[in-house]
């Protein structure tokens, strides 16, 4: 492989107000390498990739691409220079067709005398999708018809259409099932074969160690290390990321799956389209009930049904007092909190402040007569920010400006602030770093010990085994098997029931 530096990052710094996101970073990106970019939330990974891909400019320093000065004015300029990025947040536009999303900004390729040749556009979109193995998406269909995963794959098609020499993948695999991940891995292998470069950002250290040929470690906006493949060591990388020695175990150390006999939430014979086919379960007081399976097994729809987001065709969800859950409002009133897998679209208002997000479910208890005092809101929010160690400039800061881990803490904060007794957590540690994961696991165990009840839906088997008192494995919209907490329980036993 040719090992010349295709991109040089020279003394790059980036400030957002008083926040120093990057501090004097110098690194060389070599041609033909698959380079992992890793660090805790807020370490500067996405900031660095956003500067390289033209999302925003650096405050100080400069970039050199193929030996020449490089300062992209925007993402289109970066694409013209051969650099494309798939961002962590959803990047498709909802009101238009699939093909329009793929060729956003490139409509002129299919236009003659100001009229777009849609047939030609659809044919080209189909060809571009088939090239990376996507055969289930129709180019003429409205994009809203497709799942989060399919929309993310459409972004991949759009990014690759310009035939980039540097492809930046920012936390994309966390939103994908194994099928979607395999598509990304296939693209990465092809880039390596063609002597092109990939910058791959992920919190999944095992994934990075397997896929990447080099790894860059950032901490608090500072470059800590650039490692070659032979230097990869899981414990060493974790230590470089957090600046202290970590043990490999973040989960519960006990194997006591005990909980109270009292049932706090039950589902009876739930049917939702083809997603759920007669699902029944019971959640006990002080229990962490894990629910696992493949992405399309129905577990995510189950979480929404339990919180009242989705109404079942048949069956019902009941509380301890036999009251039926038929809406989100009613669930919140009955002290149920829900953390969605799709955090940015469903769990947060990104354009609102930390304070506005945290106080939403608790307005009724903050009221003094018809009024809600600003002082009460501030005190309430500050308490959650302090107890959850949310890193922010101020509580009036927009949530969109926070790192993934701190966004997730805000989501938890609004339900803790509302004194929830039941927590429905759908992929609660998706897209957050190992330090915040450890914090979340400790928080969940503490809630269990306080007698709170948790349903944890997860695609990560070590997480399910490590934290659950009981695990329900789902397949094809049904509960396939139940497992009790045990020292002998392993991933192989769970996978056997999932596939």
Short mmCIF file of C-alpha atoms in Angstrom, two decimals:
data_model
loop_
_atom_site.label_atom_id
_atom_site.label_comp_id
_atom_site.label_asym_id
_atom_site.label_seq_id
_atom_site.Cartn_x
_atom_site.Cartn_y
_atom_site.Cartn_z
CA UNK A 1 0.00 0.00 0.00
CA UNK A 2 1.09 3.56 -0.71
CA UNK A 3 1.71 5.25 2.64
CA UNK A 4 2.01 8.90 1.57
CA UNK A 5 0.13 11.46 3.67
CA UNK A 6 -2.97 12.44 1.72
CA UNK A 7 -4.13 14.90 4.41
CA UNK A 8 -2.09 16.86 6.96
CA UNK A 9 -3.79 18.48 9.95
CA UNK A 10 -1.53 21.27 11.17
CA UNK A 11 -2.05 22.83 14.61
CA UNK A 12 -5.85 22.83 14.28
CA UNK A 13 -7.84 24.42 17.13
CA UNK A 14 -11.58 25.01 17.34
CA UNK A 15 -13.46 27.09 19.90
CA UNK A 16 -17.22 27.30 20.42
CA UNK A 17 -17.54 30.34 22.66
CA UNK A 18 -15.68 29.43 25.85
CA UNK A 19 -15.52 25.73 24.94
CA UNK A 20 -12.20 24.57 23.44
CA UNK A 21 -13.26 21.61 21.29
CA UNK A 22 -9.84 21.09 19.67
CA UNK A 23 -6.45 22.27 20.90
CA UNK A 24 -3.46 22.43 18.54
CA UNK A 25 -4.07 19.04 16.87
CA UNK A 26 -1.40 17.84 14.45
CA UNK A 27 -1.88 14.55 12.60
CA UNK A 28 -1.14 12.98 9.23
CA UNK A 29 -3.80 10.91 7.46
CA UNK A 30 -2.18 8.37 5.15
CA UNK A 31 -3.52 7.22 1.81
CA UNK A 32 -4.98 3.71 1.72
CA UNK A 33 -5.44 3.45 5.50
CA UNK A 34 -8.58 2.74 7.52
CA UNK A 35 -8.10 5.08 10.46
CA UNK A 36 -10.19 4.78 13.60
CA UNK A 37 -10.94 7.99 15.49
CA UNK A 38 -11.77 7.30 19.13
CA UNK A 39 -12.22 9.21 22.38
CA UNK A 40 -14.82 9.92 25.03
CA UNK A 41 -17.82 12.14 24.22
CA UNK A 42 -16.57 15.69 23.90
CA UNK A 43 -13.05 14.58 22.96
CA UNK A 44 -13.21 16.39 19.60
CA UNK A 45 -13.69 13.48 17.17
CA UNK A 46 -16.72 14.88 15.36
CA UNK A 47 -15.32 18.41 15.50
CA UNK A 48 -12.12 17.33 13.73
CA UNK A 49 -14.01 15.38 11.06
CA UNK A 50 -16.45 18.30 10.59
CA UNK A 51 -13.57 20.71 9.92
CA UNK A 52 -12.02 18.28 7.41
CA UNK A 53 -15.38 17.80 5.64
CA UNK A 54 -16.25 21.52 5.47
CA UNK A 55 -19.08 21.66 8.04
CA UNK A 56 -17.34 24.57 9.76
CA UNK A 57 -13.90 26.24 9.72
CA UNK A 58 -11.08 25.85 12.22
CA UNK A 59 -10.41 28.70 14.66
CA UNK A 60 -6.64 28.27 14.19
CA UNK A 61 -4.32 26.10 12.11
CA UNK A 62 -4.55 24.78 8.57
CA UNK A 63 -5.12 21.69 6.43
CA UNK A 64 -3.06 20.35 3.55
CA UNK A 65 -4.65 17.99 1.01
CA UNK A 66 -2.46 16.21 -1.55
CA UNK A 67 0.36 18.64 -0.78
CA UNK A 68 -1.75 21.77 -1.32
CA UNK A 69 -3.42 24.24 1.06
CA UNK A 70 -7.00 23.11 1.74
CA UNK A 71 -9.74 25.22 3.32
CA UNK A 72 -13.23 24.00 2.33
CA UNK A 73 -15.93 26.67 2.38
CA UNK A 74 -18.70 24.07 2.91
CA UNK A 75 -19.46 20.35 2.50
CA UNK A 76 -20.01 20.70 -1.27
CA UNK A 77 -16.58 22.28 -1.63
CA UNK A 78 -15.09 19.40 0.41
CA UNK A 79 -16.84 16.88 -1.87
CA UNK A 80 -15.38 18.61 -4.93
CA UNK A 81 -11.96 18.07 -3.31
CA UNK A 82 -12.74 14.38 -2.80
CA UNK A 83 -13.88 14.30 0.85
CA UNK A 84 -17.33 13.02 1.88
CA UNK A 85 -18.75 12.47 5.37
CA UNK A 86 -21.69 10.58 6.85
CA UNK A 87 -22.60 12.45 10.03
CA UNK A 88 -23.92 10.92 13.27
CA UNK A 89 -27.20 12.88 13.07
CA UNK A 90 -29.85 12.09 10.46
CA UNK A 91 -28.98 13.91 7.22
CA UNK A 92 -31.89 13.15 4.90
CA UNK A 93 -34.72 15.58 4.12
CA UNK A 94 -38.15 14.13 5.02
CA UNK A 95 -40.43 15.87 2.49
CA UNK A 96 -38.85 14.55 -0.71
CA UNK A 97 -38.20 11.28 -2.57
CA UNK A 98 -35.29 8.89 -2.12
CA UNK A 99 -33.63 9.90 -5.42
CA UNK A 100 -33.95 13.61 -4.57
CA UNK A 101 -32.08 12.93 -1.32
CA UNK A 102 -29.32 11.05 -3.12
CA UNK A 103 -28.79 13.81 -5.69
CA UNK A 104 -29.31 16.79 -3.38
CA UNK A 105 -27.35 19.67 -4.93
CA UNK A 106 -26.65 17.59 -8.05
CA UNK A 107 -30.04 17.94 -9.76
CA UNK A 108 -28.35 19.72 -12.69
CA UNK A 109 -26.94 16.34 -13.77
CA UNK A 110 -30.44 15.34 -14.88
CA UNK A 111 -31.78 18.71 -16.05
CA UNK A 112 -32.32 19.95 -19.57
CA UNK A 113 -33.76 23.41 -20.20
CA UNK A 114 -34.64 23.60 -16.51
CA UNK A 115 -36.65 20.34 -16.53
CA UNK A 116 -35.44 17.33 -14.55
CA UNK A 117 -35.50 13.99 -16.33
CA UNK A 118 -36.92 11.95 -13.46
CA UNK A 119 -36.68 8.62 -15.27
CA UNK A 120 -32.95 9.12 -15.77
CA UNK A 121 -32.56 10.25 -12.13
CA UNK A 122 -34.38 7.16 -10.81
CA UNK A 123 -32.31 4.83 -13.00
CA UNK A 124 -29.08 6.42 -11.76
CA UNK A 125 -30.25 6.25 -8.12
CA UNK A 126 -31.08 2.56 -8.55
CA UNK A 127 -27.64 1.90 -10.03
CA UNK A 128 -25.92 3.80 -7.17
CA UNK A 129 -27.85 1.84 -4.51
CA UNK A 130 -27.27 -1.53 -6.15
CA UNK A 131 -23.54 -0.78 -6.34
CA UNK A 132 -23.30 -1.04 -2.53
CA UNK A 133 -25.83 -3.86 -2.16
CA UNK A 134 -29.09 -1.99 -1.44
CA UNK A 135 -31.98 -3.66 -3.26
CA UNK A 136 -35.00 -3.00 -1.02
CA UNK A 137 -35.38 0.77 -1.57
CA UNK A 138 -37.33 2.36 -4.45
CA UNK A 139 -35.78 5.63 -5.73
CA UNK A 140 -39.18 7.18 -6.57
CA UNK A 141 -40.67 6.51 -3.10
CA UNK A 142 -41.03 9.25 -0.43
CA UNK A 143 -38.13 8.86 1.98
CA UNK A 144 -40.46 8.91 5.01
CA UNK A 145 -41.62 5.41 4.02
CA UNK A 146 -38.25 4.00 5.09
CA UNK A 147 -36.72 3.17 8.45
CA UNK A 148 -33.97 5.08 10.24
CA UNK A 149 -31.48 2.47 9.00
CA UNK A 150 -32.57 2.69 5.36
CA UNK A 151 -32.39 6.49 5.46
CA UNK A 152 -28.87 6.28 6.88
CA UNK A 153 -27.88 3.96 4.01
CA UNK A 154 -29.34 6.47 1.53
CA UNK A 155 -26.95 9.04 3.03
CA UNK A 156 -24.11 6.61 2.37
CA UNK A 157 -25.16 6.32 -1.30
CA UNK A 158 -25.24 10.13 -1.58
CA UNK A 159 -21.77 10.48 -0.02
CA UNK A 160 -20.23 7.82 -2.29
CA UNK A 161 -21.77 9.11 -5.53
CA UNK A 162 -19.06 11.77 -5.80
CA UNK A 163 -16.41 9.00 -5.69
CA UNK A 164 -14.44 10.41 -2.72
CA UNK A 165 -10.80 9.63 -1.97
CA UNK A 166 -11.42 10.23 1.77
CA UNK A 167 -14.64 8.85 3.29
CA UNK A 168 -15.51 9.90 6.86
CA UNK A 169 -17.95 7.64 8.74
CA UNK A 170 -19.11 9.34 11.96
CA UNK A 171 -20.91 6.95 14.36
CA UNK A 172 -22.97 5.54 11.50
CA UNK A 173 -22.81 1.86 12.46
CA UNK A 174 -24.60 2.47 15.80
CA UNK A 175 -27.80 3.21 13.83
CA UNK A 176 -27.53 0.08 11.70
CA UNK A 177 -28.45 -3.58 12.03
CA UNK A 178 -25.91 -6.27 11.11
CA UNK A 179 -27.06 -6.09 7.48
CA UNK A 180 -26.38 -2.34 7.39
CA UNK A 181 -23.04 -2.75 9.14
CA UNK A 182 -21.99 -5.40 6.65
CA UNK A 183 -22.71 -2.94 3.83
CA UNK A 184 -20.48 -0.32 5.50
CA UNK A 185 -17.74 -2.88 6.17
CA UNK A 186 -17.87 -3.95 2.50
CA UNK A 187 -17.46 -0.32 1.40
CA UNK A 188 -14.50 0.12 3.75
CA UNK A 189 -12.78 -3.03 2.39
CA UNK A 190 -13.30 -1.75 -1.17
CA UNK A 191 -11.76 1.63 -0.26
CA UNK A 192 -8.73 -0.16 1.19
CA UNK A 193 -8.42 -2.25 -1.99
CA UNK A 194 -8.55 0.92 -4.14
CA UNK A 195 -5.89 2.63 -1.97
CA UNK A 196 -8.41 5.20 -0.71
CA UNK A 197 -8.73 6.43 2.87
CA UNK A 198 -11.44 6.01 5.50
CA UNK A 199 -11.77 7.94 8.77
CA UNK A 200 -13.97 5.75 10.96
CA UNK A 201 -15.48 7.20 14.15
CA UNK A 202 -17.06 4.76 16.59
CA UNK A 203 -17.47 4.12 20.32
CA UNK A 204 -17.26 0.40 19.66
CA UNK A 205 -13.62 -0.30 20.43
CA UNK A 206 -13.80 -3.95 19.33
CA UNK A 207 -15.25 -2.85 15.98
CA UNK A 208 -12.44 -0.32 15.48
CA UNK A 209 -9.73 -2.81 16.42
CA UNK A 210 -11.10 -5.31 13.91
CA UNK A 211 -11.73 -2.94 10.99
CA UNK A 212 -8.98 -0.31 11.24
CA UNK A 213 -5.31 -0.31 10.26
CA UNK A 214 -4.46 2.71 12.44
CA UNK A 215 -6.12 4.48 15.36
CA UNK A 216 -6.11 8.10 16.51
CA UNK A 217 -6.98 8.74 20.17
CA UNK A 218 -8.30 12.16 21.27
CA UNK A 219 -9.00 13.36 24.81
CA UNK A 220 -10.46 16.78 25.74
CA UNK A 221 -9.66 18.14 22.27
CA UNK A 222 -6.02 17.05 22.40
CA UNK A 223 -4.31 14.39 20.26
CA UNK A 224 -3.13 11.68 22.68
CA UNK A 225 -1.80 8.98 20.34
CA UNK A 226 -1.72 7.64 16.79
CA UNK A 227 -1.39 3.86 16.93
CA UNK A 228 -0.43 1.29 14.30
CA UNK A 229 -2.33 -2.02 14.04
CA UNK A 230 0.33 -3.94 15.98
CA UNK A 231 -0.01 -1.47 18.89
CA UNK A 232 -3.77 -2.06 19.33
CA UNK A 233 -4.53 -3.18 22.88
CA UNK A 234 -8.01 -2.76 24.35
CA UNK A 235 -6.99 -1.85 27.90
CA UNK A 236 -4.23 0.48 26.71
CA UNK A 237 -6.59 2.34 24.36
CA UNK A 238 -9.22 2.73 27.10
CA UNK A 239 -6.57 4.15 29.40
CA UNK A 240 -5.42 6.61 26.70
CA UNK A 241 -9.04 7.69 26.13
CA UNK A 242 -9.94 8.48 29.73
CA UNK A 243 -6.52 9.33 31.17
CA UNK A 244 -6.69 6.71 33.91
CA UNK A 245 -6.60 2.96 34.23
CA UNK A 246 -9.94 1.20 33.71
CA UNK A 247 -10.94 -2.36 34.40
CA UNK A 248 -12.70 -4.17 31.56
CA UNK A 249 -15.90 -4.73 33.56
CA UNK A 250 -18.52 -1.98 33.76
CA UNK A 251 -21.42 -4.21 34.66
CA UNK A 252 -22.90 -5.60 37.87
CA UNK A 253 -20.58 -7.91 39.74
CA UNK A 254 -23.41 -9.85 41.44
CA UNK A 255 -25.40 -12.75 40.03
CA UNK A 256 -28.42 -12.22 42.27
CA UNK A 257 -31.39 -11.67 39.97
CA UNK A 258 -33.75 -11.12 42.91
CA UNK A 259 -36.60 -8.63 42.69
CA UNK A 260 -39.97 -8.12 44.43
CA UNK A 261 -43.00 -10.28 43.63
CA UNK A 262 -45.06 -7.14 43.02
CA UNK A 263 -45.85 -6.59 39.30
CA UNK A 264 -45.67 -2.88 38.38
CA UNK A 265 -46.31 -3.11 34.62
CA UNK A 266 -47.73 -5.88 32.45
CA UNK A 267 -48.44 -6.41 28.77
CA UNK A 268 -51.06 -8.90 27.67
CA UNK A 269 -51.21 -10.37 24.15
CA UNK A 270 -49.95 -7.26 22.27
CA UNK A 271 -50.37 -7.20 18.50
CA UNK A 272 -49.00 -4.35 16.33
CA UNK A 273 -49.05 -5.05 12.59
CA UNK A 274 -46.30 -7.53 11.78
CA UNK A 275 -44.03 -6.10 14.52
CA UNK A 276 -45.65 -7.69 17.59
CA UNK A 277 -47.58 -10.96 17.49
CA UNK A 278 -49.12 -11.70 20.87
CA UNK A 279 -46.43 -10.42 23.27
CA UNK A 280 -47.08 -10.76 27.00
CA UNK A 281 -44.70 -9.85 29.84
CA UNK A 282 -44.56 -8.79 33.49
CA UNK A 283 -42.16 -6.27 35.03
CA UNK A 284 -41.58 -6.55 38.78
CA UNK A 285 -40.67 -3.90 41.33
CA UNK A 286 -36.87 -3.54 41.56
CA UNK A 287 -36.28 -5.58 38.39
CA UNK A 288 -34.04 -4.90 35.40
CA UNK A 289 -35.79 -6.78 32.61
CA UNK A 290 -33.61 -7.07 29.51
CA UNK A 291 -35.16 -7.48 26.06
CA UNK A 292 -32.93 -8.53 23.18
CA UNK A 293 -33.04 -9.80 19.62
CA UNK A 294 -32.13 -8.79 16.09
CA UNK A 295 -32.98 -5.20 15.09
CA UNK A 296 -36.26 -6.08 13.33
CA UNK A 297 -37.51 -8.59 15.94
CA UNK A 298 -40.13 -6.15 17.32
CA UNK A 299 -38.38 -5.14 20.56
CA UNK A 300 -38.20 -1.43 19.66
CA UNK A 301 -41.94 -1.37 18.81
CA UNK A 302 -42.60 -3.12 22.12
CA UNK A 303 -40.88 -0.29 24.02
CA UNK A 304 -43.09 2.27 22.25
CA UNK A 305 -46.24 0.24 22.97
CA UNK A 306 -45.39 -0.02 26.68
CA UNK A 307 -45.00 3.79 26.85
CA UNK A 308 -48.22 4.47 24.91
CA UNK A 309 -46.50 5.84 21.80
CA UNK A 310 -47.93 3.05 19.65
CA UNK A 311 -51.45 1.71 20.10
CA UNK A 312 -51.78 -2.07 19.77
CA UNK A 313 -54.42 -3.55 17.46
CA UNK A 314 -55.13 -6.12 20.18
CA UNK A 315 -53.99 -6.55 23.75
CA UNK A 316 -53.29 -4.03 26.46
CA UNK A 317 -50.65 -2.56 28.78
CA UNK A 318 -51.63 -2.20 32.42
CA UNK A 319 -50.14 -0.67 35.55
CA UNK A 320 -50.07 -2.18 39.02
CA UNK A 321 -53.39 -0.45 39.81
CA UNK A 322 -54.89 -2.03 36.64
CA UNK A 323 -55.05 1.35 34.85
CA UNK A 324 -54.49 0.88 31.10
CA UNK A 325 -51.67 2.80 29.37
CA UNK A 326 -53.10 4.30 26.19
CA UNK A 327 -50.99 7.46 25.70
CA UNK A 328 -47.59 9.01 26.46
CA UNK A 329 -49.22 11.70 28.57
CA UNK A 330 -50.88 9.08 30.75
CA UNK A 331 -47.61 7.10 31.05
CA UNK A 332 -45.70 10.21 32.19
CA UNK A 333 -48.45 11.05 34.69
CA UNK A 334 -48.04 7.53 36.11
CA UNK A 335 -44.27 8.01 36.57
CA UNK A 336 -43.06 6.09 33.52
CA UNK A 337 -40.01 7.42 31.66
CA UNK A 338 -39.00 6.41 28.13
CA UNK A 339 -35.56 6.74 26.53
CA UNK A 340 -35.87 6.28 22.75
CA UNK A 341 -33.26 4.56 20.60
CA UNK A 342 -33.51 7.51 18.23
CA UNK A 343 -32.37 10.13 20.74
CA UNK A 344 -32.04 13.23 18.54
CA UNK A 345 -35.36 12.78 16.72
CA UNK A 346 -37.61 11.34 19.45
CA UNK A 347 -36.16 12.02 22.92
CA UNK A 348 -34.88 15.60 22.69
CA UNK A 349 -35.84 18.97 21.24
CA UNK A 350 -32.44 19.85 19.78
CA UNK A 351 -33.26 23.52 19.21
CA UNK A 352 -34.34 23.93 22.86
CA UNK A 353 -32.11 24.46 25.89
CA UNK A 354 -30.95 21.88 28.43
CA UNK A 355 -33.36 23.43 30.93
CA UNK A 356 -36.34 23.36 28.56
CA UNK A 357 -35.72 19.68 27.78
CA UNK A 358 -35.29 18.59 31.39
CA UNK A 359 -38.34 20.37 32.82
CA UNK A 360 -40.89 19.28 30.14
CA UNK A 361 -42.33 16.22 31.96
CA UNK A 362 -42.26 17.98 35.35
CA UNK A 363 -44.25 21.15 34.57
CA UNK A 364 -47.28 20.00 36.62
CA UNK A 365 -45.24 19.68 39.80
CA UNK A 366 -43.31 22.94 39.18
CA UNK A 367 -46.50 24.98 38.94
CA UNK A 368 -47.33 27.49 41.65
CA UNK A 369 -50.99 28.08 40.88
CA UNK A 370 -51.18 28.97 37.18
CA UNK A 371 -47.50 30.07 37.07
CA UNK A 372 -44.14 28.35 36.64
CA UNK A 373 -41.38 30.45 38.16
CA UNK A 374 -38.11 30.70 36.23
CA UNK A 375 -36.24 30.31 39.52
CA UNK A 376 -37.92 26.93 40.15
CA UNK A 377 -37.02 25.75 36.65
CA UNK A 378 -33.38 26.75 37.15
CA UNK A 379 -33.09 25.08 40.56
CA UNK A 380 -34.76 21.94 39.23
CA UNK A 381 -32.44 21.76 36.19
CA UNK A 382 -29.27 22.57 38.12
CA UNK A 383 -30.02 19.67 40.46
CA UNK A 384 -30.12 17.21 37.52
CA UNK A 385 -27.08 18.74 35.80
CA UNK A 386 -25.09 18.42 39.02
CA UNK A 387 -26.23 14.89 39.97
CA UNK A 388 -25.65 13.52 36.45
CA UNK A 389 -22.45 15.53 35.87
CA UNK A 390 -23.74 16.97 32.58
CA UNK A 391 -20.89 18.89 30.95
CA UNK A 392 -22.21 22.18 29.61
CA UNK A 393 -21.46 25.91 29.59
CA UNK A 394 -24.82 26.80 31.12
CA UNK A 395 -28.31 25.32 31.43
CA UNK A 396 -29.63 27.72 28.76
CA UNK A 397 -27.25 26.17 26.18
CA UNK A 398 -28.96 24.41 23.24
CA UNK A 399 -28.98 20.62 23.60
CA UNK A 400 -27.77 20.26 20.00
CA UNK A 401 -24.37 21.63 21.08
CA UNK A 402 -23.73 18.80 23.59
CA UNK A 403 -21.80 15.60 22.96
CA UNK A 404 -23.75 12.34 22.56
CA UNK A 405 -23.12 11.21 26.14
CA UNK A 406 -24.23 14.52 27.62
CA UNK A 407 -27.35 14.55 25.43
CA UNK A 408 -28.20 11.11 26.82
CA UNK A 409 -27.72 12.39 30.37
CA UNK A 410 -30.21 15.17 29.62
CA UNK A 411 -32.74 12.52 28.50
CA UNK A 412 -32.20 10.58 31.73
CA UNK A 413 -32.35 13.83 33.71
CA UNK A 414 -35.87 14.69 32.60
CA UNK A 415 -37.19 11.31 33.78
CA UNK A 416 -35.21 11.30 37.01
CA UNK A 417 -36.43 14.82 37.68
CA UNK A 418 -40.01 13.65 37.22
CA UNK A 419 -39.34 10.97 39.88
CA UNK A 420 -40.15 8.13 37.50
CA UNK A 421 -40.72 4.72 39.06
CA UNK A 422 -40.59 2.75 35.79
CA UNK A 423 -37.95 3.32 33.10
CA UNK A 424 -38.26 1.96 29.54
CA UNK A 425 -34.77 2.28 28.08
CA UNK A 426 -34.33 1.53 24.36
CA UNK A 427 -30.60 1.17 23.57
CA UNK A 428 -29.67 3.50 26.47
CA UNK A 429 -25.92 3.42 25.80
CA UNK A 430 -26.05 3.68 22.00
CA UNK A 431 -23.46 6.12 20.66
CA UNK A 432 -21.87 7.02 24.01
CA UNK A 433 -18.32 6.43 25.21
CA UNK A 434 -17.05 3.91 27.75
CA UNK A 435 -16.84 6.45 30.58
CA UNK A 436 -20.50 7.52 30.22
CA UNK A 437 -21.53 3.87 29.70
CA UNK A 438 -19.99 2.95 33.04
CA UNK A 439 -21.84 5.89 34.63
CA UNK A 440 -25.16 4.77 33.08
CA UNK A 441 -24.74 1.19 34.30
CA UNK A 442 -24.00 2.39 37.83
CA UNK A 443 -27.06 4.66 37.67
CA UNK A 444 -29.30 1.79 36.52
CA UNK A 445 -28.05 -0.48 39.30
CA UNK A 446 -28.62 2.29 41.84
CA UNK A 447 -32.20 2.76 40.56
CA UNK A 448 -32.81 -0.99 40.93
CA UNK A 449 -31.56 -0.89 44.53
CA UNK A 450 -33.96 2.00 45.20
CA UNK A 451 -36.85 -0.23 44.07
CA UNK A 452 -37.31 1.36 40.65
CA UNK A 453 -38.15 -0.95 37.71
CA UNK A 454 -36.35 -0.95 34.37
CA UNK A 455 -37.04 -2.46 30.96
CA UNK A 456 -33.77 -2.33 29.01
CA UNK A 457 -34.07 -3.02 25.28
CA UNK A 458 -30.64 -3.57 23.79
CA UNK A 459 -28.83 -4.86 20.72
CA UNK A 460 -25.66 -5.33 22.79
CA UNK A 461 -25.56 -8.81 24.29
CA UNK A 462 -22.77 -8.12 26.86
CA UNK A 463 -24.93 -5.25 28.17
CA UNK A 464 -28.01 -7.48 28.48
CA UNK A 465 -26.08 -10.25 30.24
CA UNK A 466 -24.15 -7.82 32.42
CA UNK A 467 -27.09 -5.78 33.72
CA UNK A 468 -30.35 -7.78 33.55
CA UNK A 469 -32.08 -9.80 36.27
CA UNK A 470 -34.01 -11.57 33.52
CA UNK A 471 -33.70 -11.51 29.72
CA UNK A 472 -36.47 -12.02 27.16
CA UNK A 473 -35.22 -12.85 23.66
CA UNK A 474 -37.55 -11.83 20.83
CA UNK A 475 -37.77 -13.21 17.31
CA UNK A 476 -40.26 -12.41 14.53
CA UNK A 477 -42.46 -10.30 16.83
CA UNK A 478 -42.73 -12.95 19.57
CA UNK A 479 -40.94 -13.74 22.82
CA UNK A 480 -38.78 -16.73 21.99
CA UNK A 481 -37.28 -17.58 25.37
CA UNK A 482 -36.62 -16.23 28.88
CA UNK A 483 -33.26 -16.43 30.67
CA UNK A 484 -32.59 -15.85 34.38
CA UNK A 485 -29.47 -14.00 35.58
CA UNK A 486 -26.66 -16.53 35.91
CA UNK A 487 -22.88 -16.77 35.89
CA UNK A 488 -23.12 -19.42 33.17
CA UNK A 489 -25.26 -17.31 30.81
CA UNK A 490 -23.32 -16.34 27.67
CA UNK A 491 -23.81 -14.72 24.25
CA UNK A 492 -23.92 -18.06 22.42
CA UNK A 493 -27.04 -19.14 24.35
CA UNK A 494 -28.81 -15.87 23.50
CA UNK A 495 -27.80 -15.85 19.81
CA UNK A 496 -29.10 -19.40 19.42
CA UNK A 497 -32.62 -18.10 20.21
CA UNK A 498 -32.31 -14.91 18.13
CA UNK A 499 -31.45 -16.32 14.69
#
